[in-house]
PDB file of C-alpha atoms in Angstrom:
ATOM      1  CA  UNK K   1     100.824 179.040 136.883  1.00 92.00           C
ATOM      2  CA  UNK K   2     100.460 175.278 136.588  1.00 93.00           C
ATOM      3  CA  UNK K   3     101.108 173.334 139.823  1.00 92.00           C
ATOM      4  CA  UNK K   4     100.769 169.808 141.159  1.00 90.00           C
ATOM      5  CA  UNK K   5      99.285 169.599 144.650  1.00 89.00           C
ATOM      6  CA  UNK K   6     101.183 167.564 147.259  1.00 83.00           C
ATOM      7  CA  UNK K   7      98.580 168.002 150.013  1.00 83.00           C
ATOM      8  CA  UNK K   8      94.841 168.476 150.296  1.00 84.00           C
ATOM      9  CA  UNK K   9      93.970 172.165 149.745  1.00 88.00           C
ATOM     10  CA  UNK K  10      90.446 173.401 150.488  1.00 88.00           C
ATOM     11  CA  UNK K  11      88.477 174.564 147.446  1.00 90.00           C
ATOM     12  CA  UNK K  12      91.347 173.601 145.128  1.00 92.00           C
ATOM     13  CA  UNK K  13      92.043 169.876 145.017  1.00 88.00           C
ATOM     14  CA  UNK K  14      93.541 166.721 146.451  1.00 83.00           C
ATOM     15  CA  UNK K  15      97.146 165.481 146.409  1.00 80.00           C
ATOM     16  CA  UNK K  16      98.276 164.623 142.901  1.00 81.00           C
ATOM     17  CA  UNK K  17      95.859 166.991 141.147  1.00 86.00           C
ATOM     18  CA  UNK K  18      97.276 169.324 138.512  1.00 89.00           C
ATOM     19  CA  UNK K  19      95.764 172.784 138.939  1.00 93.00           C
ATOM     20  CA  UNK K  20      96.039 176.181 137.269  1.00 94.00           C
ATOM     21  CA  UNK K  21      96.300 179.043 139.817  1.00 95.00           C
ATOM     22  CA  UNK K  22      97.234 182.717 139.750  1.00 96.00           C
ATOM     23  CA  UNK K  23     100.966 183.364 139.945  1.00 95.00           C
ATOM     24  CA  UNK K  24     100.882 185.172 143.307  1.00 96.00           C
ATOM     25  CA  UNK K  25      98.811 182.460 145.018  1.00 95.00           C
ATOM     26  CA  UNK K  26     101.179 179.770 143.822  1.00 94.00           C
ATOM     27  CA  UNK K  27     104.419 181.678 144.525  1.00 95.00           C
ATOM     28  CA  UNK K  28     103.438 183.211 147.861  1.00 96.00           C
ATOM     29  CA  UNK K  29     101.223 180.557 149.443  1.00 95.00           C
ATOM     30  CA  UNK K  30     101.259 177.088 147.890  1.00 94.00           C
ATOM     31  CA  UNK K  31     104.952 176.665 147.069  1.00 94.00           C
ATOM     32  CA  UNK K  32     106.492 178.057 150.320  1.00 95.00           C
ATOM     33  CA  UNK K  33     104.207 175.890 152.473  1.00 93.00           C
ATOM     34  CA  UNK K  34     105.010 172.754 150.496  1.00 91.00           C
ATOM     35  CA  UNK K  35     101.404 172.301 149.391  1.00 92.00           C
ATOM     36  CA  UNK K  36     102.365 172.131 145.714  1.00 91.00           C
ATOM     37  CA  UNK K  37     105.246 171.690 143.296  1.00 91.00           C
ATOM     38  CA  UNK K  38     105.734 173.272 139.867  1.00 92.00           C
ATOM     39  CA  UNK K  39     104.302 171.078 137.110  1.00 89.00           C
ATOM     40  CA  UNK K  40     107.180 169.730 135.018  1.00 89.00           C
ATOM     41  CA  UNK K  41     107.773 166.418 133.236  1.00 83.00           C
ATOM     42  CA  UNK K  42     109.735 165.090 136.224  1.00 85.00           C
ATOM     43  CA  UNK K  43     107.041 166.238 138.610  1.00 85.00           C
ATOM     44  CA  UNK K  44     104.437 164.296 136.615  1.00 81.00           C
ATOM     45  CA  UNK K  45     106.314 161.117 137.587  1.00 80.00           C
ATOM     46  CA  UNK K  46     106.143 162.167 141.242  1.00 76.00           C
ATOM     47  CA  UNK K  47     102.366 162.492 140.901  1.00 80.00           C
ATOM     48  CA  UNK K  48     102.091 158.730 140.415  1.00 79.00           C
ATOM     49  CA  UNK K  49     104.030 158.130 143.642  1.00 75.00           C
ATOM     50  CA  UNK K  50     101.853 160.622 145.513  1.00 72.00           C
ATOM     51  CA  UNK K  51      98.653 158.954 144.277  1.00 74.00           C
ATOM     52  CA  UNK K  52      99.892 155.460 145.158  1.00 77.00           C
ATOM     53  CA  UNK K  53     100.758 156.593 148.688  1.00 73.00           C
ATOM     54  CA  UNK K  54      97.380 158.294 149.047  1.00 69.00           C
ATOM     55  CA  UNK K  55      95.486 155.191 147.875  1.00 69.00           C
ATOM     56  CA  UNK K  56      97.423 152.979 150.295  1.00 66.00           C
ATOM     57  CA  UNK K  57      96.395 155.172 153.239  1.00 62.00           C
ATOM     58  CA  UNK K  58      92.814 155.746 152.154  1.00 60.00           C
ATOM     59  CA  UNK K  59      89.932 153.742 153.543  1.00 60.00           C
ATOM     60  CA  UNK K  60      88.339 152.078 150.535  1.00 66.00           C
ATOM     61  CA  UNK K  61      84.742 152.004 151.707  1.00 73.00           C
ATOM     62  CA  UNK K  62      82.346 151.130 154.494  1.00 76.00           C
ATOM     63  CA  UNK K  63      83.290 147.434 154.521  1.00 80.00           C
ATOM     64  CA  UNK K  64      87.000 148.229 154.657  1.00 82.00           C
ATOM     65  CA  UNK K  65      86.367 150.744 157.465  1.00 84.00           C
ATOM     66  CA  UNK K  66      84.527 148.070 159.464  1.00 86.00           C
ATOM     67  CA  UNK K  67      87.448 145.660 159.003  1.00 87.00           C
ATOM     68  CA  UNK K  68      89.886 148.319 160.229  1.00 87.00           C
ATOM     69  CA  UNK K  69      87.601 149.061 163.191  1.00 88.00           C
ATOM     70  CA  UNK K  70      87.630 145.385 164.199  1.00 90.00           C
ATOM     71  CA  UNK K  71      91.422 145.287 163.875  1.00 89.00           C
ATOM     72  CA  UNK K  72      91.931 148.429 165.964  1.00 89.00           C
ATOM     73  CA  UNK K  73      89.444 147.513 168.685  1.00 89.00           C
ATOM     74  CA  UNK K  74      90.935 144.016 168.840  1.00 88.00           C
ATOM     75  CA  UNK K  75      94.355 145.367 169.792  1.00 87.00           C
ATOM     76  CA  UNK K  76      95.421 144.565 173.333  1.00 84.00           C
ATOM     77  CA  UNK K  77      97.962 146.637 175.196  1.00 81.00           C
ATOM     78  CA  UNK K  78      98.511 149.644 172.977  1.00 88.00           C
ATOM     79  CA  UNK K  79     101.075 151.525 175.021  1.00 90.00           C
ATOM     80  CA  UNK K  80     103.488 154.375 174.557  1.00 89.00           C
ATOM     81  CA  UNK K  81     106.465 155.095 176.803  1.00 88.00           C
ATOM     82  CA  UNK K  82     107.382 158.737 177.364  1.00 87.00           C
ATOM     83  CA  UNK K  83     109.614 160.836 179.615  1.00 83.00           C
ATOM     84  CA  UNK K  84     107.880 162.287 182.659  1.00 79.00           C
ATOM     85  CA  UNK K  85     108.584 165.512 184.514  1.00 72.00           C
ATOM     86  CA  UNK K  86     108.425 163.866 187.910  1.00 74.00           C
ATOM     87  CA  UNK K  87     106.493 161.555 190.198  1.00 77.00           C
ATOM     88  CA  UNK K  88     103.204 163.351 189.506  1.00 80.00           C
ATOM     89  CA  UNK K  89     102.871 161.682 186.091  1.00 79.00           C
ATOM     90  CA  UNK K  90     103.043 164.921 184.151  1.00 85.00           C
ATOM     91  CA  UNK K  91     104.943 164.700 180.840  1.00 86.00           C
ATOM     92  CA  UNK K  92     107.863 166.824 179.679  1.00 84.00           C
ATOM     93  CA  UNK K  93     106.235 167.300 176.291  1.00 85.00           C
ATOM     94  CA  UNK K  94     102.987 165.859 175.033  1.00 88.00           C
ATOM     95  CA  UNK K  95     101.751 162.845 173.116  1.00 89.00           C
ATOM     96  CA  UNK K  96     100.599 163.862 169.648  1.00 90.00           C
ATOM     97  CA  UNK K  97      98.400 162.145 167.078  1.00 89.00           C
ATOM     98  CA  UNK K  98     101.513 161.059 165.147  1.00 90.00           C
ATOM     99  CA  UNK K  99     102.845 159.337 168.289  1.00 92.00           C
ATOM    100  CA  UNK K 100      99.526 157.512 168.743  1.00 91.00           C
ATOM    101  CA  UNK K 101      99.486 156.415 165.079  1.00 91.00           C
ATOM    102  CA  UNK K 102     102.983 154.985 165.565  1.00 92.00           C
ATOM    103  CA  UNK K 103     101.893 153.165 168.731  1.00 92.00           C
ATOM    104  CA  UNK K 104      98.975 151.559 166.868  1.00 92.00           C
ATOM    105  CA  UNK K 105     101.315 150.311 164.157  1.00 90.00           C
ATOM    106  CA  UNK K 106     103.866 149.085 166.729  1.00 90.00           C
ATOM    107  CA  UNK K 107     101.127 147.120 168.525  1.00 89.00           C
ATOM    108  CA  UNK K 108     100.401 145.228 165.303  1.00 89.00           C
ATOM    109  CA  UNK K 109      97.500 147.332 164.120  1.00 87.00           C
ATOM    110  CA  UNK K 110      96.845 148.859 160.701  1.00 87.00           C
ATOM    111  CA  UNK K 111      98.451 152.065 159.440  1.00 85.00           C
ATOM    112  CA  UNK K 112      96.220 154.946 160.515  1.00 86.00           C
ATOM    113  CA  UNK K 113      96.334 158.527 159.266  1.00 84.00           C
ATOM    114  CA  UNK K 114      97.165 160.882 162.143  1.00 85.00           C
ATOM    115  CA  UNK K 115      94.476 163.317 160.962  1.00 84.00           C
ATOM    116  CA  UNK K 116      91.771 160.711 161.641  1.00 87.00           C
ATOM    117  CA  UNK K 117      92.663 160.452 165.353  1.00 90.00           C
ATOM    118  CA  UNK K 118      90.780 162.332 168.069  1.00 90.00           C
ATOM    119  CA  UNK K 119      92.791 162.815 171.229  1.00 89.00           C
ATOM    120  CA  UNK K 120      91.327 164.090 174.474  1.00 86.00           C
ATOM    121  CA  UNK K 121      92.079 167.845 174.651  1.00 81.00           C
ATOM    122  CA  UNK K 122      94.177 167.765 171.419  1.00 78.00           C
ATOM    123  CA  UNK K 123      97.322 166.490 173.237  1.00 83.00           C
ATOM    124  CA  UNK K 124      97.920 164.032 176.057  1.00 88.00           C
ATOM    125  CA  UNK K 125     100.019 165.568 178.818  1.00 88.00           C
ATOM    126  CA  UNK K 126      99.864 162.935 181.596  1.00 88.00           C
ATOM    127  CA  UNK K 127     100.537 159.233 182.081  1.00 89.00           C
ATOM    128  CA  UNK K 128      97.705 156.741 182.444  1.00 89.00           C
ATOM    129  CA  UNK K 129      94.950 155.307 180.252  1.00 91.00           C
ATOM    130  CA  UNK K 130      93.359 157.570 177.654  1.00 91.00           C
ATOM    131  CA  UNK K 131      90.509 156.781 175.286  1.00 91.00           C
ATOM    132  CA  UNK K 132      91.326 157.490 171.644  1.00 91.00           C
ATOM    133  CA  UNK K 133      88.787 157.687 168.815  1.00 92.00           C
ATOM    134  CA  UNK K 134      89.769 156.869 165.224  1.00 91.00           C
ATOM    135  CA  UNK K 135      87.398 158.257 162.573  1.00 89.00           C
ATOM    136  CA  UNK K 136      87.768 155.745 159.748  1.00 84.00           C
ATOM    137  CA  UNK K 137      84.665 156.672 157.743  1.00 80.00           C
ATOM    138  CA  UNK K 138      81.816 159.158 158.276  1.00 81.00           C
ATOM    139  CA  UNK K 139      79.750 156.256 159.646  1.00 84.00           C
ATOM    140  CA  UNK K 140      82.507 154.248 161.377  1.00 86.00           C
ATOM    141  CA  UNK K 141      84.615 155.240 164.383  1.00 90.00           C
ATOM    142  CA  UNK K 142      86.850 152.897 166.372  1.00 91.00           C
ATOM    143  CA  UNK K 143      87.643 153.428 170.058  1.00 91.00           C
ATOM    144  CA  UNK K 144      90.552 152.011 172.015  1.00 91.00           C
ATOM    145  CA  UNK K 145      92.548 152.762 175.157  1.00 92.00           C
ATOM    146  CA  UNK K 146      96.108 154.026 174.961  1.00 91.00           C
ATOM    147  CA  UNK K 147      98.257 153.395 178.000  1.00 92.00           C
ATOM    148  CA  UNK K 148     100.870 156.140 178.416  1.00 90.00           C
ATOM    149  CA  UNK K 149     103.674 154.902 180.682  1.00 90.00           C
ATOM    150  CA  UNK K 150     106.793 156.573 182.058  1.00 87.00           C
ATOM    151  CA  UNK K 151     110.089 155.540 180.490  1.00 80.00           C
TER     152      UNK K 151
END
């Protein structure tokens, strides 16, 4: 079965790669989870869009990672307003990596992939200041403080 990957799959390939897999693996695992699409002529056109989006998000090298680090660490007042469960500062839900990535962009920072963010204890469940680490490159990590405030 010939498929085009839409997400990074371990030991198989990156988004946009055309791969040949066994029928059962493609039908029962890759396709239902949205990790791949069937390779057709129309899908080949989608591959170009997938690759362009991937290149736009990717850090292009050590120098580019250092520029992004300076931009992220130079941000002042990265804050996120959320609903709280009461006066104790505990949240109804939690702040996820996608929420933090959106807050960075809203504060005037660069677009950051949510998978490169390290949150304390996987999710933030209380208001206040929290230190966030952004892994931009194996050698470069940016740190900043996120202020979670009650709405």
